[in-house]
XYZ file of C-alpha atoms in Angstrom:
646
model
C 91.445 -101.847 -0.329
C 90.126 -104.823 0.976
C 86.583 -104.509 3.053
C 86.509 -107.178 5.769
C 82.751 -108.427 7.299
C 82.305 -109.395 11.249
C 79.294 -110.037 13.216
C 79.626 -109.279 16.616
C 76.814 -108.885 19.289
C 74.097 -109.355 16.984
C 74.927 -106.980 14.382
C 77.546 -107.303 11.165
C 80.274 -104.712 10.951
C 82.608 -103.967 7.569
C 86.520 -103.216 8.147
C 88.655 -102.002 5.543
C 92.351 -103.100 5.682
C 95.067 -103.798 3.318
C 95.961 -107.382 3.838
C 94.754 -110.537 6.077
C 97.015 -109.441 9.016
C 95.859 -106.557 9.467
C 91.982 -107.489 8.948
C 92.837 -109.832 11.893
C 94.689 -106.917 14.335
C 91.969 -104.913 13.435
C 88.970 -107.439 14.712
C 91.045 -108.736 17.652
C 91.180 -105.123 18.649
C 87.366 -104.634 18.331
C 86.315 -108.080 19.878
C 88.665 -107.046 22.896
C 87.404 -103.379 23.058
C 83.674 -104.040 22.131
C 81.125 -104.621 24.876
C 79.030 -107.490 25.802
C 76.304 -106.135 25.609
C 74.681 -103.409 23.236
C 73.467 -100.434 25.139
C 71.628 -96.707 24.543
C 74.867 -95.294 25.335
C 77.061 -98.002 22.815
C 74.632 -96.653 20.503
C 74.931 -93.577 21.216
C 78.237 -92.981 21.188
C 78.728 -95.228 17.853
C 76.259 -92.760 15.629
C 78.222 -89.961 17.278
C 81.497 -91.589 16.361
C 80.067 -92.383 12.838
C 78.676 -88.714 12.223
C 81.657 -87.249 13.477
C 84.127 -88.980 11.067
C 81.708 -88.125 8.291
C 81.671 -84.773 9.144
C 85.201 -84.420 9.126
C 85.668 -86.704 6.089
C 83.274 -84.758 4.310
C 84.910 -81.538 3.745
C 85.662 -82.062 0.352
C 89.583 -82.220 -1.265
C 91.310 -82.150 2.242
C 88.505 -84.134 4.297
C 90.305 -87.376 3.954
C 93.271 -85.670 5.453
C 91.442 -84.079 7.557
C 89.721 -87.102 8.969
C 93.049 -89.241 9.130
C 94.705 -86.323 11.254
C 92.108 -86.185 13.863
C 92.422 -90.466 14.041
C 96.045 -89.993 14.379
C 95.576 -87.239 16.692
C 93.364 -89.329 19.148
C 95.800 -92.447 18.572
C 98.248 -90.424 20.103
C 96.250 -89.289 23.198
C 95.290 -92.817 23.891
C 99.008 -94.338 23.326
C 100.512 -91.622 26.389
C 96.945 -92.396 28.563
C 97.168 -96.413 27.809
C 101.067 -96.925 27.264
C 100.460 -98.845 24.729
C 102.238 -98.608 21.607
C 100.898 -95.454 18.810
C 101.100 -98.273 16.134
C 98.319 -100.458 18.323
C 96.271 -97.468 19.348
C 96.322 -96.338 15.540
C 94.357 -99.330 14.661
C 92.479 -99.526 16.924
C 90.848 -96.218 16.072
C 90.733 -97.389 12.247
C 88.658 -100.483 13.833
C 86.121 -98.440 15.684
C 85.640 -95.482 12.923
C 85.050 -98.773 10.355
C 82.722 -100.317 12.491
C 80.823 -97.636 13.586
C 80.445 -96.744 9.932
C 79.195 -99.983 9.255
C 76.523 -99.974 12.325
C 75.266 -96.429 11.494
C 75.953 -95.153 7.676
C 72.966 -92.851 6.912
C 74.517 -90.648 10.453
C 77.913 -90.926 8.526
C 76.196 -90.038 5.258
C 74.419 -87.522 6.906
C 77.382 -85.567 8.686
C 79.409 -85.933 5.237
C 76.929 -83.536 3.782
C 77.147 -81.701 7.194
C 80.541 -81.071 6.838
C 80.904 -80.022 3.090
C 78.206 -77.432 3.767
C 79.640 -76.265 6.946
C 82.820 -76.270 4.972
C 82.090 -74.764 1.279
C 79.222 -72.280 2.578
C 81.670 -69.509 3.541
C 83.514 -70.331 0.113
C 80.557 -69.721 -1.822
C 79.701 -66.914 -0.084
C 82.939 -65.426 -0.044
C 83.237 -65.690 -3.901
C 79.497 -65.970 -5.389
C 80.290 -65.737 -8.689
C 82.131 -68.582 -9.280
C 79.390 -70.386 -8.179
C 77.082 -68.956 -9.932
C 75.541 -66.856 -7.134
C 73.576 -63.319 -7.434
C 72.033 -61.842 -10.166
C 72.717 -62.700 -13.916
C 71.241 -64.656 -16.839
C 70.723 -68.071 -15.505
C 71.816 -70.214 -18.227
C 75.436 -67.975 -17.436
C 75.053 -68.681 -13.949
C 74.584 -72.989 -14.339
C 77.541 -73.035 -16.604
C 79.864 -71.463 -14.229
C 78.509 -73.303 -11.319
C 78.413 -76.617 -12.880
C 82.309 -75.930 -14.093
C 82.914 -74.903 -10.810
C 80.995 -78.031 -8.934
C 83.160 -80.597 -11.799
C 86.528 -78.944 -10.922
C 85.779 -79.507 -7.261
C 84.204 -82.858 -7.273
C 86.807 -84.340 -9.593
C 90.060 -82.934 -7.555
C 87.928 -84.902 -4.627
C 87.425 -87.982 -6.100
C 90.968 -88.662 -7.300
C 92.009 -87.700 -3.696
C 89.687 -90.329 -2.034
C 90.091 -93.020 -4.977
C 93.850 -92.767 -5.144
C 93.787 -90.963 -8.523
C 91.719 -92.964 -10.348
C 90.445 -92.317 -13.643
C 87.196 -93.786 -13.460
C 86.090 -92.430 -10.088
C 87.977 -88.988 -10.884
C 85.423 -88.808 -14.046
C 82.491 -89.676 -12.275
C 83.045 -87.298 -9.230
C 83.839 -84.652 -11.935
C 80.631 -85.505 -13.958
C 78.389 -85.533 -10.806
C 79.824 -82.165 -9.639
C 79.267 -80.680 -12.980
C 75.301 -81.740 -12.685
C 74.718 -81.060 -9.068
C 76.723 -77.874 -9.496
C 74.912 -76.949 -12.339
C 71.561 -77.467 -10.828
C 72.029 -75.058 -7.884
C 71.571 -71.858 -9.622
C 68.150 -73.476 -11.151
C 67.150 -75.026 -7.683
C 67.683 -71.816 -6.569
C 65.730 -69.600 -8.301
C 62.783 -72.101 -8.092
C 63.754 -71.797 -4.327
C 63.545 -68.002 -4.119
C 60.392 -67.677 -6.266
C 58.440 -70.067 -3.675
C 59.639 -68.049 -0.835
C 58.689 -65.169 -2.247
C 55.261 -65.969 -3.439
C 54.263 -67.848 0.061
C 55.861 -64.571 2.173
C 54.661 -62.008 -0.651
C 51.704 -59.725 1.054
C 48.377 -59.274 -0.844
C 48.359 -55.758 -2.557
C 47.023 -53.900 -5.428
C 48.564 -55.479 -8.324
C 47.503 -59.049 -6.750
C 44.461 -59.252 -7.975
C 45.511 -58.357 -11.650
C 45.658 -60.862 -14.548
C 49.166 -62.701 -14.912
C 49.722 -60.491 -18.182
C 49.044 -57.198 -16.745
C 51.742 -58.061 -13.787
C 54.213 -59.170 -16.459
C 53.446 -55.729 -18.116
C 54.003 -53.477 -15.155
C 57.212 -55.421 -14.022
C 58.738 -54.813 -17.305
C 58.007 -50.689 -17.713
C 58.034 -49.935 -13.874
C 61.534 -52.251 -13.233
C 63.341 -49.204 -13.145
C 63.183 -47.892 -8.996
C 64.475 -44.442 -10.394
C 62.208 -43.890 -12.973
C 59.084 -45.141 -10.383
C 60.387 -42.584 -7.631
C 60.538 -40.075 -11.036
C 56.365 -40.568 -11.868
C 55.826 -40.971 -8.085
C 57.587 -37.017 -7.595
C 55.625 -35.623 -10.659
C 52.038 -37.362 -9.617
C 52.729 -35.648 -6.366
C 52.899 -32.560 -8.146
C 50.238 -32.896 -9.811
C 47.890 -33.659 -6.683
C 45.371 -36.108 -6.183
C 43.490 -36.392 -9.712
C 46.466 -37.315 -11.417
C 46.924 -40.414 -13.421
C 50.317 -42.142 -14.265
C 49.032 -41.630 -17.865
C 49.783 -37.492 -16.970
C 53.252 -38.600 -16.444
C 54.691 -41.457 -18.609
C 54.528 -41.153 -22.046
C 54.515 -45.332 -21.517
C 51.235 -45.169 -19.758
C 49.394 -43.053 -22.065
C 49.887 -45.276 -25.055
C 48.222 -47.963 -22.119
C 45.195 -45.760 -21.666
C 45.222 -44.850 -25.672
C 45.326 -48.875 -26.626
C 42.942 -50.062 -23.869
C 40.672 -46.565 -25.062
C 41.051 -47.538 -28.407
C 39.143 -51.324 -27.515
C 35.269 -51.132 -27.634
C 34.914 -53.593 -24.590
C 37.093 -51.106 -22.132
C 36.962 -48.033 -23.852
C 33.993 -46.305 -21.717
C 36.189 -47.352 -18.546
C 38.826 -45.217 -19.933
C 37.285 -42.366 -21.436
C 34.766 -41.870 -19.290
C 36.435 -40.936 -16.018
C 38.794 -38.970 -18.059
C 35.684 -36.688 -19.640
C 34.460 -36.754 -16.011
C 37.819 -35.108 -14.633
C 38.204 -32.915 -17.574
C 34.785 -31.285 -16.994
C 35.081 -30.260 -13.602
C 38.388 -28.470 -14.371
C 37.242 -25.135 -14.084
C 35.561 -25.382 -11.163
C 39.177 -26.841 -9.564
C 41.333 -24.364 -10.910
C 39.251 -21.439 -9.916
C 38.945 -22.541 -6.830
C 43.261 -23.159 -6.679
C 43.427 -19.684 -7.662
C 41.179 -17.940 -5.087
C 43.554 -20.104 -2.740
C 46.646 -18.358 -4.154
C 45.538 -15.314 -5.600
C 42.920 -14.295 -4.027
C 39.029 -14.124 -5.318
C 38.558 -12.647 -8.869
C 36.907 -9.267 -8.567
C 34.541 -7.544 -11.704
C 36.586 -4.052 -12.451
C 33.812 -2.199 -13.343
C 31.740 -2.913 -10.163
C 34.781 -1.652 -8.420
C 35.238 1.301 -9.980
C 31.326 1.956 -9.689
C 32.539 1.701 -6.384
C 35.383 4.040 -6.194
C 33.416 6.622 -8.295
C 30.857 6.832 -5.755
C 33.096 7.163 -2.804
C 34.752 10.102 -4.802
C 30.706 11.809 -5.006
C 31.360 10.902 -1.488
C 34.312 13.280 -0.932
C 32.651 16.243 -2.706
C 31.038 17.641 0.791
C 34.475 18.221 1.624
C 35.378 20.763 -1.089
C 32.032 22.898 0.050
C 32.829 22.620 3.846
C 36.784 23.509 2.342
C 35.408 26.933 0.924
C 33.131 28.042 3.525
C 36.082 29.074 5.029
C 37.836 30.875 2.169
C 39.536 34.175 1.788
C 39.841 36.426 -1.547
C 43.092 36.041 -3.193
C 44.977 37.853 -5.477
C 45.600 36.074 -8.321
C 47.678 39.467 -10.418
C 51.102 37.295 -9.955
C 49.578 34.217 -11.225
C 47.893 36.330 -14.226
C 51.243 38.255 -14.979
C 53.674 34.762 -15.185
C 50.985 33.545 -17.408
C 51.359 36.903 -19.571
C 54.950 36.504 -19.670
C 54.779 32.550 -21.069
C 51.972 33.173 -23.670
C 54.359 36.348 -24.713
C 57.095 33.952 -25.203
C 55.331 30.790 -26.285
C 54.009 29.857 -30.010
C 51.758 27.367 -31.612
C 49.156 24.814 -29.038
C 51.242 25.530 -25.998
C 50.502 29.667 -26.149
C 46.472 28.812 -27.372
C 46.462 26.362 -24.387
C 48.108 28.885 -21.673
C 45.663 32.022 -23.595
C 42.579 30.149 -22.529
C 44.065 29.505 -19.122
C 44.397 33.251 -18.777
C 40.890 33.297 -19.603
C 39.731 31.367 -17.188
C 41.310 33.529 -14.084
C 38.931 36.868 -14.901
C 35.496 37.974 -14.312
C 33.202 36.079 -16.963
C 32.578 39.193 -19.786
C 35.090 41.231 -18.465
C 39.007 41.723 -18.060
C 38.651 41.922 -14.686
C 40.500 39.267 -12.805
C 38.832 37.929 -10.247
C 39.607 37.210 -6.388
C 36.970 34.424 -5.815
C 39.048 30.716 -4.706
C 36.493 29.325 -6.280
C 37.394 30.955 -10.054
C 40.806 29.304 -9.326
C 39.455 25.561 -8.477
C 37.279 25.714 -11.457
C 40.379 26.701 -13.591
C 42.417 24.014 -12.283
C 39.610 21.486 -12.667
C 39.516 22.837 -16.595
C 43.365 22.517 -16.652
C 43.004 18.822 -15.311
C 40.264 18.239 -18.311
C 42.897 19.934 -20.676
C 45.891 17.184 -19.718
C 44.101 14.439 -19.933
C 44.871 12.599 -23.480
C 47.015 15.645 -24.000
C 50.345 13.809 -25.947
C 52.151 17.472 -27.229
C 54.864 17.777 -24.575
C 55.003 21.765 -24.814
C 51.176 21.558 -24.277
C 52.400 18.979 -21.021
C 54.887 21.433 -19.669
C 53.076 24.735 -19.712
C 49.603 23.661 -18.008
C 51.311 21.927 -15.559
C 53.143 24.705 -14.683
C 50.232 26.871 -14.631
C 48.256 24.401 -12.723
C 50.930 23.842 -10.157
C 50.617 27.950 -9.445
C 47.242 27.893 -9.267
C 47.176 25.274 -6.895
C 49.819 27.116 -4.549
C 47.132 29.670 -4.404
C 44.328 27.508 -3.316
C 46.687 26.284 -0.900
C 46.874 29.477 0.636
C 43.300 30.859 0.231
C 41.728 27.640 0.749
C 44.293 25.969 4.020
C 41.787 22.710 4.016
C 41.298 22.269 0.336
C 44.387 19.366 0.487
C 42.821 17.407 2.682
C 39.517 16.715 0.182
C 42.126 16.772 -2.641
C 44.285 13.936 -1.062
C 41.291 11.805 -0.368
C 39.528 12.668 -3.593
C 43.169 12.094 -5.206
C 43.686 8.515 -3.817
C 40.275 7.115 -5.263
C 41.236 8.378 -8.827
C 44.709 6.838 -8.709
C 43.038 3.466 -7.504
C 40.299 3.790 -10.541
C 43.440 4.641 -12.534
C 45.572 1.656 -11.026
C 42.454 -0.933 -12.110
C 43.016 0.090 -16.248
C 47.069 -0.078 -15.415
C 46.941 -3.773 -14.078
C 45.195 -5.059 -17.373
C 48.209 -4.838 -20.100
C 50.761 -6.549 -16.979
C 50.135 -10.192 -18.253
C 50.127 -9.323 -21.985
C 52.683 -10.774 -24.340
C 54.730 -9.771 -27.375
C 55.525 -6.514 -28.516
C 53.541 -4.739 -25.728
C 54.608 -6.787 -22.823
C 55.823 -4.882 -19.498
C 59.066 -6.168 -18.645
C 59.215 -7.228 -14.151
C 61.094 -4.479 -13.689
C 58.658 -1.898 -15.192
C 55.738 -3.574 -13.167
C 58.315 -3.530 -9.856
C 58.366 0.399 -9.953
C 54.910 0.610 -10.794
C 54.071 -0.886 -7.894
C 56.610 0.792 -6.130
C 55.364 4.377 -6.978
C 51.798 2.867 -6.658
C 52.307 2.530 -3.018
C 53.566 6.217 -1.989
C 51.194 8.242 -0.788
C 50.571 11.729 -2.258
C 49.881 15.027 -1.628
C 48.291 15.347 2.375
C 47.402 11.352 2.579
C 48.882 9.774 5.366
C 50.128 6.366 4.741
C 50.453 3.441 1.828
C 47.984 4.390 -1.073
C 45.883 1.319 -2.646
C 47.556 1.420 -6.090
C 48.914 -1.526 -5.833
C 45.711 -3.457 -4.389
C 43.802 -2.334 -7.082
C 46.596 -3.646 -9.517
C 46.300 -6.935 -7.985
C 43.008 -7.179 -8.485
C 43.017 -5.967 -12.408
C 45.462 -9.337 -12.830
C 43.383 -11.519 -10.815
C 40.173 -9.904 -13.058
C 42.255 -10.773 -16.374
C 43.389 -14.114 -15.189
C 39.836 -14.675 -14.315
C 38.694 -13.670 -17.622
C 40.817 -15.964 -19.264
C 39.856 -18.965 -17.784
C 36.344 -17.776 -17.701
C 36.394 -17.492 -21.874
C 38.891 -20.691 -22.463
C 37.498 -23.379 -19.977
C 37.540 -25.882 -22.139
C 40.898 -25.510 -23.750
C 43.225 -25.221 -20.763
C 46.390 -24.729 -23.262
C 44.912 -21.391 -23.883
C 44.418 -20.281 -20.370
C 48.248 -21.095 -19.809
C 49.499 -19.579 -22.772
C 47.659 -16.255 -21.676
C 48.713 -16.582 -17.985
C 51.962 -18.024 -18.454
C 52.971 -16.781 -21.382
C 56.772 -17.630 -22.835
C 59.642 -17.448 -21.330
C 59.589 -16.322 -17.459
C 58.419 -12.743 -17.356
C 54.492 -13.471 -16.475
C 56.161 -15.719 -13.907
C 58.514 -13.040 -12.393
C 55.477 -9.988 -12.732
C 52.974 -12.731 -10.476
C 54.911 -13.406 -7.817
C 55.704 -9.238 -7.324
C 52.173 -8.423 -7.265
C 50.886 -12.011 -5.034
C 54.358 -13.125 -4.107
C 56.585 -16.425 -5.472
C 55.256 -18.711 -3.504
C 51.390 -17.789 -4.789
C 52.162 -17.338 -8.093
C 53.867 -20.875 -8.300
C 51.213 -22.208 -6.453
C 48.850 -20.483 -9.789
C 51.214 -21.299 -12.353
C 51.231 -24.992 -11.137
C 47.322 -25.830 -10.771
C 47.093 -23.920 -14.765
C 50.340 -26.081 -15.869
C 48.241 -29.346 -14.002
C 44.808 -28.527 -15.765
C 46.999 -28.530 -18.903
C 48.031 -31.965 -18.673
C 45.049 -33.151 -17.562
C 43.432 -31.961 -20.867
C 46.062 -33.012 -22.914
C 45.598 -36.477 -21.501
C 41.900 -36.175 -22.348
C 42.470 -35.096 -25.379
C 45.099 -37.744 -26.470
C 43.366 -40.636 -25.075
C 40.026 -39.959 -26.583
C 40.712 -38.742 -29.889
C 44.550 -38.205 -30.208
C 46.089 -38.552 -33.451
C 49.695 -39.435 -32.228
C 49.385 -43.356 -32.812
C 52.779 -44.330 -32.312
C 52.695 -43.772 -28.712
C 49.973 -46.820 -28.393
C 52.128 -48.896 -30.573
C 54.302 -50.332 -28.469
C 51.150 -51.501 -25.804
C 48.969 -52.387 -29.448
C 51.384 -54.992 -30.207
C 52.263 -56.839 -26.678
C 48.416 -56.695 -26.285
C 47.878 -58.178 -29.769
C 50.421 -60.747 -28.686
C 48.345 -61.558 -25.373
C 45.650 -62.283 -27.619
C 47.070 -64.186 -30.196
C 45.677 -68.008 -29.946
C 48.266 -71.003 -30.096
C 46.800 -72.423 -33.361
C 46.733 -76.004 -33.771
C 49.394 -77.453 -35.973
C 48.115 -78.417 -39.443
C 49.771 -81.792 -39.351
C 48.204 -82.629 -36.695
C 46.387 -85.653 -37.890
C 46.144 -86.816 -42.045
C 42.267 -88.000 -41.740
C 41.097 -85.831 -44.657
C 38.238 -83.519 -43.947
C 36.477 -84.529 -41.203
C 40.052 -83.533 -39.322
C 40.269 -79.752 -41.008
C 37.236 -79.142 -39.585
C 37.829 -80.504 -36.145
C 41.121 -78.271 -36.777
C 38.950 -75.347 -37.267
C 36.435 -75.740 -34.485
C 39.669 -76.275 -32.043
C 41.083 -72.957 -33.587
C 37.944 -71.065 -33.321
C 37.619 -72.048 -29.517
C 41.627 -70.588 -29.509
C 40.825 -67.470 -30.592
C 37.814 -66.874 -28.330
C 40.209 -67.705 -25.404
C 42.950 -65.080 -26.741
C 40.722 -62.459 -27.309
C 39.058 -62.476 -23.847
C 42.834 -62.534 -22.523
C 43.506 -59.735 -24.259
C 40.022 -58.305 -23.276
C 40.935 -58.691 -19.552
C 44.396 -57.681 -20.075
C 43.266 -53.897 -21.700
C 40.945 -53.430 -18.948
C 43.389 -54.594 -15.807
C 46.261 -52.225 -17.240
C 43.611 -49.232 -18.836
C 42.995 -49.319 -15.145
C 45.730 -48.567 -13.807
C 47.018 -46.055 -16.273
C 44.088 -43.968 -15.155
C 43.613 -44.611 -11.601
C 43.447 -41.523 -8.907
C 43.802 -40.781 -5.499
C 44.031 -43.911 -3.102
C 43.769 -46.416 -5.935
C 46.731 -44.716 -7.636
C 49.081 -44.316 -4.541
C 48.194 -47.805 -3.348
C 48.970 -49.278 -6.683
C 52.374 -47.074 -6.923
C 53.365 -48.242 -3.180
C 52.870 -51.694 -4.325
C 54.940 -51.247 -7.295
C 57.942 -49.924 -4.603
C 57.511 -52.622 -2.475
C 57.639 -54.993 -5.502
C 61.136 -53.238 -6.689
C 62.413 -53.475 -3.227
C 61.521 -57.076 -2.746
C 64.195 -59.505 -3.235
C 64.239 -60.974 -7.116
C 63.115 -65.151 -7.818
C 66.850 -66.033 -7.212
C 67.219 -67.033 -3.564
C 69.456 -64.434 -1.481
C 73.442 -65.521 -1.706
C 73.320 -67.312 2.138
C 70.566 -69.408 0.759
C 71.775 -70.342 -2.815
C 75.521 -71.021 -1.034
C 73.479 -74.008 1.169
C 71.680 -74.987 -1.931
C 74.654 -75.014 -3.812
C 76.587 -76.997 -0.778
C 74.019 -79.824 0.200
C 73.214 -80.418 -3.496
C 77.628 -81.129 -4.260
C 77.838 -82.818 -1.114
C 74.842 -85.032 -1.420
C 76.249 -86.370 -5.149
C 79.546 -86.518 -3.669
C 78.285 -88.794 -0.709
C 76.112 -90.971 -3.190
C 79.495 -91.528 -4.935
C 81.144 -92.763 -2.406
């Protein structure tokens, strides 16, 4: 189509028309509608005019359309207002639009690319993909958004050009390349905007290879929240080498460096040796302080000295008693009775007469004696006969002190008591052991449960199980006492396998202690397996992995051997360049060991603020710019090529 030039009122306006007729209509009608004189509000109204048309025209595909049917639209509006004819007031609007183009075309540029990003931005957003929005490889991404951008660009250049070849291959070519570039703009975008917005934290002010490091094993939110639950277990000392096999091949490589490996080791060694100290003082918390079972039954044995008084106030009060039925029953069991059980009753019979005669005697005191000799006589007894028959002769005899002696009981419950407590302390050793002689939880459950009755004339709970307790406590005590240093001991004694140990704890301290025990031993077992492994661990695989991506930080970029052809003089420049390479490498890889050894050992704030900044990190949004942001890109870079086209 023809373009048409006029100056008018100082300044030159272009008119597109399709012949020399219409040129003409079209300039009469702008000579008789233009004012004489060029004012703020011509102006005004002309960029307005001009911006407005480009901001229609510039929707891409339909904005030509689009722009014609708002001109015809107005045309119509002025032909009923005027009453002049549609035809007239048609081109007269073509006349204005072209000159105000002509007097203002960076507005009319400028609302083009308004309008196809005002226009395409809820496409893009409403189907990212295709325009190579979101996440993805970003070579994947360009390709589908510059396919997308030429499909678009060429359908809008053979609209505006009529279908021609030539402009429909350029507007498909420049889509393709501004298309293409979003994605890539994008990112670049994103990346800035994060790095100007990103807060300073603990990983800032590590070296660019130790960031690269932890991005790539601590990606992974899950598996961060996973080491963040189990260093919470652990409690304040713990390292994120305790928890991720990863990590302790980090603090094994960067240990295994001469430069860093006292920054490693030694706060290890330093955590190690101070175990005992915080896992007895984790198991007073739970358990309860450790006792020495020999100073408490020194104790008890004294308090039953104690209880003696009462047996002699007891008799002061006694009456003779006859003991002929007593003596007769015995008669009648040795009579029937062979072997150790008739011996053992024949001595008891013994016991009831007049010393040197076969008198029996009447004295309470006789009897007490002969049931203190009876007691003697049980006591590693293991022949059940033997068993049966002096306890049934003790049991008579001590009806009858019952009845000649009414408060004997009474120094017999107390005394009583204190020997099943000293008895209770030897009981509670065996409770933890394992193997064949291990006490199943339900044989400790009614040990404890008998433990507590109370016997004979006492009057409430007895101490049995208190002093059963404190036999465990005195055993757990003594293991960790004679295996500080190896921690895997201590837990294989108090733990044991399988869940029995477990189960038998938390009856005698209750669950919730026991756990609380069985957690700080399983802790102080990692903790020296850490030591261990880091310091001299023979498991050398695990460091691989960290060995070779620091070996790679230190690699130098050697200088190529073709460099330059001027003999010697050049191989040994060569060298000297190469040798300056490697000093460069190593002390990257020097700084690199020592920024992640660091971390792979840090505790208490250090660690949680360098674990918070890792969540942060993974919550952050990635380099690409977020899809509202990469649709605009996308938009203003399309439009802008499109508008240069035209």
């Amino acid at each position: 189509m023809p373009t048409y030039e006029i100056e008018m009122n100082g300044s030159r306006y272009q008119i597109d028309a399709p012949d020399d007729a219409s040129a003409a209509k079209a300039i009469q009608g702008l000579q008789s509608q233009a004012p004489a004189k060029d004012t703020f509000s011509d102006r005004f109204a002309s960029n307005l005019n001009s911006s407005a048309s480009g901001f229609a025209g510039g929707v891409p595909i339909i904005g030509p359309a689009f722009n014609e049917g708002l001109n015809k639209a107005e045309a119509g509006i002025r032909s009923l207002w005027n009453g002049d004819s549609y035809q007239n007031e048609l081109e007269g609007v073509h006349a204005r639009e072209g000159a105000d183009i002509a007097a203002n075309p960076v507005t009319h540029t400028l609302g083009g690319v308004g309008g196809a990003v005002t226009a395409m931005t809820p496409v893009m957003i409403a189907a990212p993909a295709a325009f190579g929005i979101g996440s993805g490889p970003l070579a994947a991404r360009t390709a589908i958004a510059g396919a997308t951008g030429a499909g678009i660009g060429g359908a809008d250049a053979a609209i505006r050009s009529g279908a021609d070849p030539r402009q429909t291959a350029l507007g498909a070519g420049i889509g393709l390349l501004a298309g293409g570039a979003g994605p890539v703009i994008g990112k670049a975008v994103g990346a800035g905007v994060r790095y100007l917005t990103a807060p300073k934290d603990a990983i800032s002010d590590l070296g660019n290879s130790a960031r690269t490091y932890i991005a790539q094993e601590l990606s992974d939110p899950a598996k961060l929240a996973a080491y963040q639950a189990e260093i919470a277990k652990l409690g304040p000392q713990a390292t994120l080498a305790d928890v991720s096999p990863e990590w302790m091949g980090v603090a094994r490589g960067a240990a295994s460096r001469p430069g860093t490996r006292d920054a490693i080791v030694q706060p290890l060694l330093e955590r190690q040796a101070s175990a005992n100290a915080r896992l007895g003082a984790d198991l007073d918390a739970s358990l309860g302080p450790a006792v020495v079972p020999s100073q408490v039954d020194a104790t008890l044995a004294a308090n039953q000295n104690l209880v003696r008084p009462l047996y002699r106030e007891a008799f002061a009060n006694a009456q003779p008693f006859d003991t002929q039925p007593i003596a007769q029953a015995l008669t009648r069991d040795i009579t029937r009775l062979r072997g150790p059980a008739q011996a053992a009753l024949g001595r008891v019979r013994q016991m009831l007469n007049v010393v040197g005669s076969d008198q029996l005697s009447t004295d309470p005191r006789v009897m007490f004696e002969a049931r203190q000799a009876i007691d003697g006589m049980l006591d590693g007894e293991t022949n059940t006969k033997v068993i049966s028959a002096l306890s049934d002769a003790r049991q008579m005899i001590d009806d009858g002190l019952r009845q000649a002696v009414p408060d004997i009981k009474d120094a017999d419950a107390a005394f009583a008591e204190l020997a099943r407590q000293r008895e209770a302390l030897q009981q509670g050793r065996p409770i933890l052991n394992n193997g064949a002689t291990a006490l199943r939880p339900q044989e400790v459950d009614q040990m404890l449960q008998q433990g507590a009755l109370p016997q004979g004339e006492q009057i409430g709970p007895s101490g049995v199980p208190t002093r059963m307790q404190q036999s465990v406590r005195a055993e757990i005590d003594r293991a960790t006492g004679t295996n500080a240093v190896d921690t895997t001991a201590v837990r294989n004694i108090v733990r044991g396998e399988g869940d029995w140990n477990r189960q038998k704890l938390g009856l005698l301290f209750g669950q919730d202690n026991a756990d609380q025990a069985l957690n700080a031993i399983d802790r102080e077992t990692i903790f020296g397996q850490t030591a261990n492994r880091v310091t001299a661990g023979s498991d050398t695989a695990m460091a691989q992995r960290f060995g070779d991506f620091l070996d790679a930080v230190g690699k130098p970029s050697e200088i190529p051997g073709d460099l330059t052809a001027m003999g010697v003089a050049a191989r040994s420049a060569k060298k000297v360049a190469n040798a300056m390479l490697e000093q460069r490498g190593e002390a990257q890889a020097a700084q690199f060991a020592n920024d992640l050894g660091r971390v792979s050992i840090a505790t208490g704030t250090p660690r949680d603020q360098l674990i918070d900044a890792l969540i942060a990190r993974s919550q952050r949004p990635s380099g690409t710019a977020d899809p509202t942001m990469q649709a605009i890109i996308n938009a203003i870079l399309e439009s802008s090529g499109r508008a240069a086209l035209r």
